CSV table of C-alpha atoms in Angstrom, one decimal:
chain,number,residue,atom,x,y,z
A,1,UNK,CA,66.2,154.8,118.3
A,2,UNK,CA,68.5,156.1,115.7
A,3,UNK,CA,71.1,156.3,117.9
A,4,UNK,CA,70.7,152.5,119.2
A,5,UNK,CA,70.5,151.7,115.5
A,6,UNK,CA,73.5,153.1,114.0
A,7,UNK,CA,76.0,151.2,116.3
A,8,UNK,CA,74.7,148.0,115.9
A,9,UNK,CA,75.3,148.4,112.6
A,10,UNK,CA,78.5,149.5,113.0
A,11,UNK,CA,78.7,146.2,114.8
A,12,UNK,CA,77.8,143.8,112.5
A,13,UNK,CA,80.1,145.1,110.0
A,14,UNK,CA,82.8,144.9,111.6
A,15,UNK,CA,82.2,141.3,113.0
A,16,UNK,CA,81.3,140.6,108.7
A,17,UNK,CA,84.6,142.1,107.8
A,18,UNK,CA,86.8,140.5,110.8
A,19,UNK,CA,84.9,137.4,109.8
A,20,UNK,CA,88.3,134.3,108.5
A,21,UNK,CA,88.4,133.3,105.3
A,22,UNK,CA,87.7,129.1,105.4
A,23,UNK,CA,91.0,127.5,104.7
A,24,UNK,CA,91.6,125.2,101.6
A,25,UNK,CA,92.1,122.2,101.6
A,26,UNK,CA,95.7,122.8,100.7
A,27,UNK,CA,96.0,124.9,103.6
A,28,UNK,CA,93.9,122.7,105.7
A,29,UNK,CA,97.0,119.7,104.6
A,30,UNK,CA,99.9,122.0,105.3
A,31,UNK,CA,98.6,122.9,108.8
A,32,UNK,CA,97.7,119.5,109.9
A,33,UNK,CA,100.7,117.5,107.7
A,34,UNK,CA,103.5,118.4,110.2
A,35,UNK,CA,101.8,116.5,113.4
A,36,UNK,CA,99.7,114.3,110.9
A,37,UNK,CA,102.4,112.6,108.7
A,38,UNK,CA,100.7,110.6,105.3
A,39,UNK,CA,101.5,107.8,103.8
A,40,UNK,CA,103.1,107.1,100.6
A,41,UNK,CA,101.3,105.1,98.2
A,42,UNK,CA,103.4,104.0,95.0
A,43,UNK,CA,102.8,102.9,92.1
A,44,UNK,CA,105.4,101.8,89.7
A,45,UNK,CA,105.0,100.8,86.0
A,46,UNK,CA,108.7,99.3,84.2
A,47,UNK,CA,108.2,98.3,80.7
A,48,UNK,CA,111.3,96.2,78.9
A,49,UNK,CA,111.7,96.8,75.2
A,50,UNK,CA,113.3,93.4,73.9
A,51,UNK,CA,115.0,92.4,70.7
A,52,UNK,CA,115.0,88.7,71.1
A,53,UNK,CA,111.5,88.3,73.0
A,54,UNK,CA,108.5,90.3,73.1
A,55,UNK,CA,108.2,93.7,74.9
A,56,UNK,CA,106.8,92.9,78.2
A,57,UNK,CA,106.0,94.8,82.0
A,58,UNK,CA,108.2,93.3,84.7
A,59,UNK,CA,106.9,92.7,88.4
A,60,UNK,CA,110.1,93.2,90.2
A,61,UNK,CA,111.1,96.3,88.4
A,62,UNK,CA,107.8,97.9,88.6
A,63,UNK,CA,108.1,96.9,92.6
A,64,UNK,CA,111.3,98.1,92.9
A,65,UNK,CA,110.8,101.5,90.6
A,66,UNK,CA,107.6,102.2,93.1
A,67,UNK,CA,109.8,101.5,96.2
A,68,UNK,CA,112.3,104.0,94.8
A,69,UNK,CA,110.3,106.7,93.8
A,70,UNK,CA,108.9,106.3,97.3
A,71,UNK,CA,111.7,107.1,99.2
A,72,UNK,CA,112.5,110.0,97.3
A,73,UNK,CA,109.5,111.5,97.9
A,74,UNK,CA,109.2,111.0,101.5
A,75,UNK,CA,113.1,112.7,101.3
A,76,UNK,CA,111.5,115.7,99.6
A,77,UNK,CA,108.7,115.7,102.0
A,78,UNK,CA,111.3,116.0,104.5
A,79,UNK,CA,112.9,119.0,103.9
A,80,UNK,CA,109.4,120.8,103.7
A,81,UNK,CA,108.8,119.5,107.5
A,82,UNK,CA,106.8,116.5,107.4
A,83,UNK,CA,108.6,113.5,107.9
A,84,UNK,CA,106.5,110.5,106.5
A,85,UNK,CA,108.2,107.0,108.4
A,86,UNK,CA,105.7,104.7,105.9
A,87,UNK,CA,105.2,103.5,102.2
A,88,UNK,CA,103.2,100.8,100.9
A,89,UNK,CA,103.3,99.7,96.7
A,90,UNK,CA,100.5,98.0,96.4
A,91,UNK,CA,99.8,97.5,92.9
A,92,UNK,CA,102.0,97.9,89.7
A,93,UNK,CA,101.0,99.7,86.3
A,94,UNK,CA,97.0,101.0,87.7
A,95,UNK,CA,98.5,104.9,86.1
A,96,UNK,CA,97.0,105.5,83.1
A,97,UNK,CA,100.5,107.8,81.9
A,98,UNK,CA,103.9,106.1,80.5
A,99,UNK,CA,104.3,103.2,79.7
A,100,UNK,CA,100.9,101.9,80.3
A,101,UNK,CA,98.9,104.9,78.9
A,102,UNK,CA,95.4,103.9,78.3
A,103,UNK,CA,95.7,100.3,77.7
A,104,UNK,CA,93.8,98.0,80.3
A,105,UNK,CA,96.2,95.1,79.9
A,106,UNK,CA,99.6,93.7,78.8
A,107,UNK,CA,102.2,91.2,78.8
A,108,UNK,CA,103.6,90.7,82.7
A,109,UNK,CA,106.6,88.7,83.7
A,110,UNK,CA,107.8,88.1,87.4
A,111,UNK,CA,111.9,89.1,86.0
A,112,UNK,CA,113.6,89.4,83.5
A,113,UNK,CA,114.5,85.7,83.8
A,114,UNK,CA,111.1,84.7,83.2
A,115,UNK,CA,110.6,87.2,80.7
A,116,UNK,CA,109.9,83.7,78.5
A,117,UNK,CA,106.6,82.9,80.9
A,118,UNK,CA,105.0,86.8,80.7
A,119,UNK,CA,101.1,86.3,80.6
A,120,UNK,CA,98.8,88.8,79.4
A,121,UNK,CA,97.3,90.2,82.7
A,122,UNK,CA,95.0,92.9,83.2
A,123,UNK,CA,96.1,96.4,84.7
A,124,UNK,CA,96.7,97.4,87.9
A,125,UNK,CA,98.2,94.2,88.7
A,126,UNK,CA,98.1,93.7,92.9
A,127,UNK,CA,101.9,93.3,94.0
A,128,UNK,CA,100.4,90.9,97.4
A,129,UNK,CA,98.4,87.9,98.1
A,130,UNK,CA,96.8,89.8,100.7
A,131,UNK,CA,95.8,93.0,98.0
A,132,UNK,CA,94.5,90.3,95.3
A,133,UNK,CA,92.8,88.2,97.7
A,134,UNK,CA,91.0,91.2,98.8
A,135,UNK,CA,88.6,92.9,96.4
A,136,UNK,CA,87.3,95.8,98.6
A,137,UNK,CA,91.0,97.0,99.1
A,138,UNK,CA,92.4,96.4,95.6
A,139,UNK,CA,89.4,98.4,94.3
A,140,UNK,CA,90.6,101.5,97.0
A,141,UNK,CA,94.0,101.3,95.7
A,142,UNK,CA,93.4,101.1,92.2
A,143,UNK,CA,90.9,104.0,92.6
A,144,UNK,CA,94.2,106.5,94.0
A,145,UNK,CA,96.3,106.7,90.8
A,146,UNK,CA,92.6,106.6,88.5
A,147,UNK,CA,91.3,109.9,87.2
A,148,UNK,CA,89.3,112.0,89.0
A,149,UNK,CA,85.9,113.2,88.3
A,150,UNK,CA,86.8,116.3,86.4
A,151,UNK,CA,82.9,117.3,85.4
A,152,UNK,CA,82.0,117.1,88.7
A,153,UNK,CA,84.8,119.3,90.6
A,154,UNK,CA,84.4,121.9,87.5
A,155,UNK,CA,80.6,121.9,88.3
A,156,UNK,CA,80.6,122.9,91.6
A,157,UNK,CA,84.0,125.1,91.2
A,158,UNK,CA,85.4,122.9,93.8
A,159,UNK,CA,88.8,123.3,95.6
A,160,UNK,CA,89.0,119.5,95.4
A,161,UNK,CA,88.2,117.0,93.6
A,162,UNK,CA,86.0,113.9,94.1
A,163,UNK,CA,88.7,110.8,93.8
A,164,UNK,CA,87.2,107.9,96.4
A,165,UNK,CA,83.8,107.2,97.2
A,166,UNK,CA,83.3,106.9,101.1
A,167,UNK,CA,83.4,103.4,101.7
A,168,UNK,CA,87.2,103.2,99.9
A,169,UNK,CA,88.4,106.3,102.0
A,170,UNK,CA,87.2,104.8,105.1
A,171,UNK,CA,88.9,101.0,104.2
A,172,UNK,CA,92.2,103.3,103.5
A,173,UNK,CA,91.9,105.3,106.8
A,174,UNK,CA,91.1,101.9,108.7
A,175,UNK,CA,94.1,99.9,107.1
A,176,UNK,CA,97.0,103.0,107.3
A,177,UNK,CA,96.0,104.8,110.2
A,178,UNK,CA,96.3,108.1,108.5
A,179,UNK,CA,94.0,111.0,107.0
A,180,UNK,CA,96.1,111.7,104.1
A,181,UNK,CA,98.0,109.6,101.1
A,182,UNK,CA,100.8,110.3,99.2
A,183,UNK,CA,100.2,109.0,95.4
A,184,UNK,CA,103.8,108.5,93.9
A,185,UNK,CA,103.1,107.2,90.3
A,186,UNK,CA,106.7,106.0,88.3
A,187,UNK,CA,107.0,104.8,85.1
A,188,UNK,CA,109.5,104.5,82.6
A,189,UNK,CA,110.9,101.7,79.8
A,190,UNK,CA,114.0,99.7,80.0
A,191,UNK,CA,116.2,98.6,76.9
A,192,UNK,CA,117.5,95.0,76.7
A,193,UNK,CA,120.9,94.3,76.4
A,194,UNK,CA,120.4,93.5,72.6
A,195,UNK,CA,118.5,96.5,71.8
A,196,UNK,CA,120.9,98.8,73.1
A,197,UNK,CA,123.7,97.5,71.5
A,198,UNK,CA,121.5,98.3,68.8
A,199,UNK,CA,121.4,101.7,69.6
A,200,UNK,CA,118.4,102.2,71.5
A,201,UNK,CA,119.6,104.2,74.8
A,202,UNK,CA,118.6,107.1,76.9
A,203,UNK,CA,119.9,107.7,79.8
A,204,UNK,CA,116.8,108.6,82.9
A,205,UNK,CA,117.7,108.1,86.5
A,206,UNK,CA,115.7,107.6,89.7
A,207,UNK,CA,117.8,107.1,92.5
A,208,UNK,CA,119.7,104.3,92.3
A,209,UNK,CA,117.5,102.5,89.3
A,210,UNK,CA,118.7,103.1,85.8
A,211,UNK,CA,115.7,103.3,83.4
A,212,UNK,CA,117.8,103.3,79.8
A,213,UNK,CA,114.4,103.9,77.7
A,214,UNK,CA,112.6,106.5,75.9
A,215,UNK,CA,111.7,108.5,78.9
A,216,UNK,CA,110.6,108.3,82.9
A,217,UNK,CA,107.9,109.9,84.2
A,218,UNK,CA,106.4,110.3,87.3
A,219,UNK,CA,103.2,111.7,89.3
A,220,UNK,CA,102.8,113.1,92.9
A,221,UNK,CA,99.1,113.5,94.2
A,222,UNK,CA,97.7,113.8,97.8
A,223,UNK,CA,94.8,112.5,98.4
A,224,UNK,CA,92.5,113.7,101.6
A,225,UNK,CA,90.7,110.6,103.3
A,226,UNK,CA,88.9,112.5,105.4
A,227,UNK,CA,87.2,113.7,102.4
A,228,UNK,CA,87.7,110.7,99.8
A,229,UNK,CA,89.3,114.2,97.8
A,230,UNK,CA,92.2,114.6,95.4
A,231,UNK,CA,93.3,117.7,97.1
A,232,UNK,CA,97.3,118.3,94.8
A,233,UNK,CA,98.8,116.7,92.2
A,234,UNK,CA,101.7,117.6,90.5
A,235,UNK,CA,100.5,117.2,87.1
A,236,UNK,CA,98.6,120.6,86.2
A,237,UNK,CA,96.4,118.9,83.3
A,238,UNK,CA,94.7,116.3,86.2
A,239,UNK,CA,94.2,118.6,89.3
A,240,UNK,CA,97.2,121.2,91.0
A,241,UNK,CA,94.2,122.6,93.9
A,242,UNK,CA,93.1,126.0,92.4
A,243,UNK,CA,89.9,126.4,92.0
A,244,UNK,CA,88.8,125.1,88.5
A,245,UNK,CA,88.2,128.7,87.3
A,246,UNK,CA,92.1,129.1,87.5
A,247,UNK,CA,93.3,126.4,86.0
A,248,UNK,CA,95.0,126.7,82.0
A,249,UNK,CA,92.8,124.8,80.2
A,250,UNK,CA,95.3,123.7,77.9
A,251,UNK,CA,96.6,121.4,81.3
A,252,UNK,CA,99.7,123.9,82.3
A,253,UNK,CA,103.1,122.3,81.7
A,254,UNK,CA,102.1,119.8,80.3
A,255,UNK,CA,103.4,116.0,79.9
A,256,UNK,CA,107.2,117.7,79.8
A,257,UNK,CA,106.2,118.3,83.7
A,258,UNK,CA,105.8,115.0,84.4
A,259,UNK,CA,109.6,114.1,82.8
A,260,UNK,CA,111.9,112.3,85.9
A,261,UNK,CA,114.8,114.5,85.9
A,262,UNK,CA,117.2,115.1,89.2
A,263,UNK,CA,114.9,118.3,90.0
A,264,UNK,CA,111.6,115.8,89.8
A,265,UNK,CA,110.8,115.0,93.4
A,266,UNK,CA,111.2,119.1,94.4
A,267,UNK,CA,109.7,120.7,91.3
A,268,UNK,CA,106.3,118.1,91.9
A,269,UNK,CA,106.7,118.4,95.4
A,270,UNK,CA,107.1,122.3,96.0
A,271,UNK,CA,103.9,123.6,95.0
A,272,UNK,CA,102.1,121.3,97.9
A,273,UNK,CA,103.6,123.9,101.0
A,274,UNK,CA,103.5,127.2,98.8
A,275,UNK,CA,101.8,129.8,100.5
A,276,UNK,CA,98.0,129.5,98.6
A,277,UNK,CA,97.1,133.5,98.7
């Protein structure tokens, strides 16, 4: 008997020690990203400081900041192998970092032209007929650049975090035909011609957009719909896919890692194919 015994134990130790290690979902994204390529969601947020008229958040900047930051991302996915052929900008000013910050509303204007007709609008603001016309979706988009539940994921010392609930993942899958989403969050201010001849000017760039303000910053996340999970984000103080047991608690780098700088798209986007362990 003992000698029937001893090998199968030697057995099942070695099948327990052979046994792989489950993949992350980090990993899980870099194997699959390559064949699978996301889409980019932006958000852009472009704030005007004015001398003459009030400060006010301007449609067609915010679009075309989004749009921007868009393409540079998709660039920097580029070189890291995944070569992502769509973005969308849905909605303007739903990140709660620069300018907006935590305020659920503000001043809007369509351009600078008609920065004499702003209205005071409530944040995100949808970018489409078809995104306000449609509450289902502009909840799901809105829902991408919101916090995630940070009690939760710290909890249950999840590699991920719990960003959509089902239904939205499943509208997002449906209406981008993709399991994974690029979150590309832009902000930044713009001084009016009067202010800076008063003084008032700091040069940031994004591509070809020049944001003369107090600062640009910018967010990338990647969001799993599979899952409805934040799986990255560039900003260590929301969610940068360790588990939460690893994570600084005073939030890592910071809000200085969130500064637009001509490093920005491969210092956030980097970390996302860096071998996990």
């Amino acid at each position: 008997m003992k000698k029937i015994i001893v090998p199968l134990l030697t057995l099942l130790l070695s099948a327990c020690a052979t046994k792989p290690i489950p993949e992350t979902p980090i990993e899980e994204a870099q194997r699959r990203m390559p064949a699978e390529p996301p889409v980019v969601v932006a958000d852009g947020c472009l704030y005007r400081r004015n001398l003459a008229y009030l400060n006010h958040f301007i449609i067609d900047e915010s679009r075309d900041l989004g749009q921007q930051g868009a393409k540079e991302v998709m660039a920097g996915f580029k070189e890291f192998g995944v070569d992502i052929k769509q973005f969308v900008v849905p909605v303007m000013c739903a990140t709660k970092m620069p300018p907006r910050g935590d305020e659920k509303g503000g001043r809007i204007s369509q351009s600078e032209s008609t920065q004499d007709k702003a209205e005071s609008l409530t944040f995100p603001e949808p970018l489409s007929p078809l995104i306000a016309n449609d509450a289902a979706l502009f909840a799901a988009y809105g829902q991408i650049f919101d916090d995630c539940d940070d009690k939760r994921r710290r909890k249950e010392k999840r590699y991920d975090c719990p960003l959509l609930k089902p239904e939205q993942a499943a509208l997002l899958k449906s209406r981008l035909k993709t399991s994974y989403i690029v979150a590309v969050s832009v902000g930044g201010e713009r001084v009016s011609t009067a202010s800076r001849s008063a003084g008032a000017l700091f040069g940031v760039f994004l591509g070809f957009i020049n944001i003369a303000g107090d600062a640009g910053v910018a967010r990338v996340r990647l969001v799993n719909l599979d899952t409805g999970a934040l799986v990255y984000s560039s900003f260590t103080g929301d969610y940068n896919g360790q588990s939460p047991a690893d994570l600084d608690s005073n939030g890592g780098g910071g809000s200085r890692g969130m500064q637009i700088d001509e490093r920005w798209v491969k210092r956030m986007v980097k970390p996302l194919f860096e071998k996990q362990r």
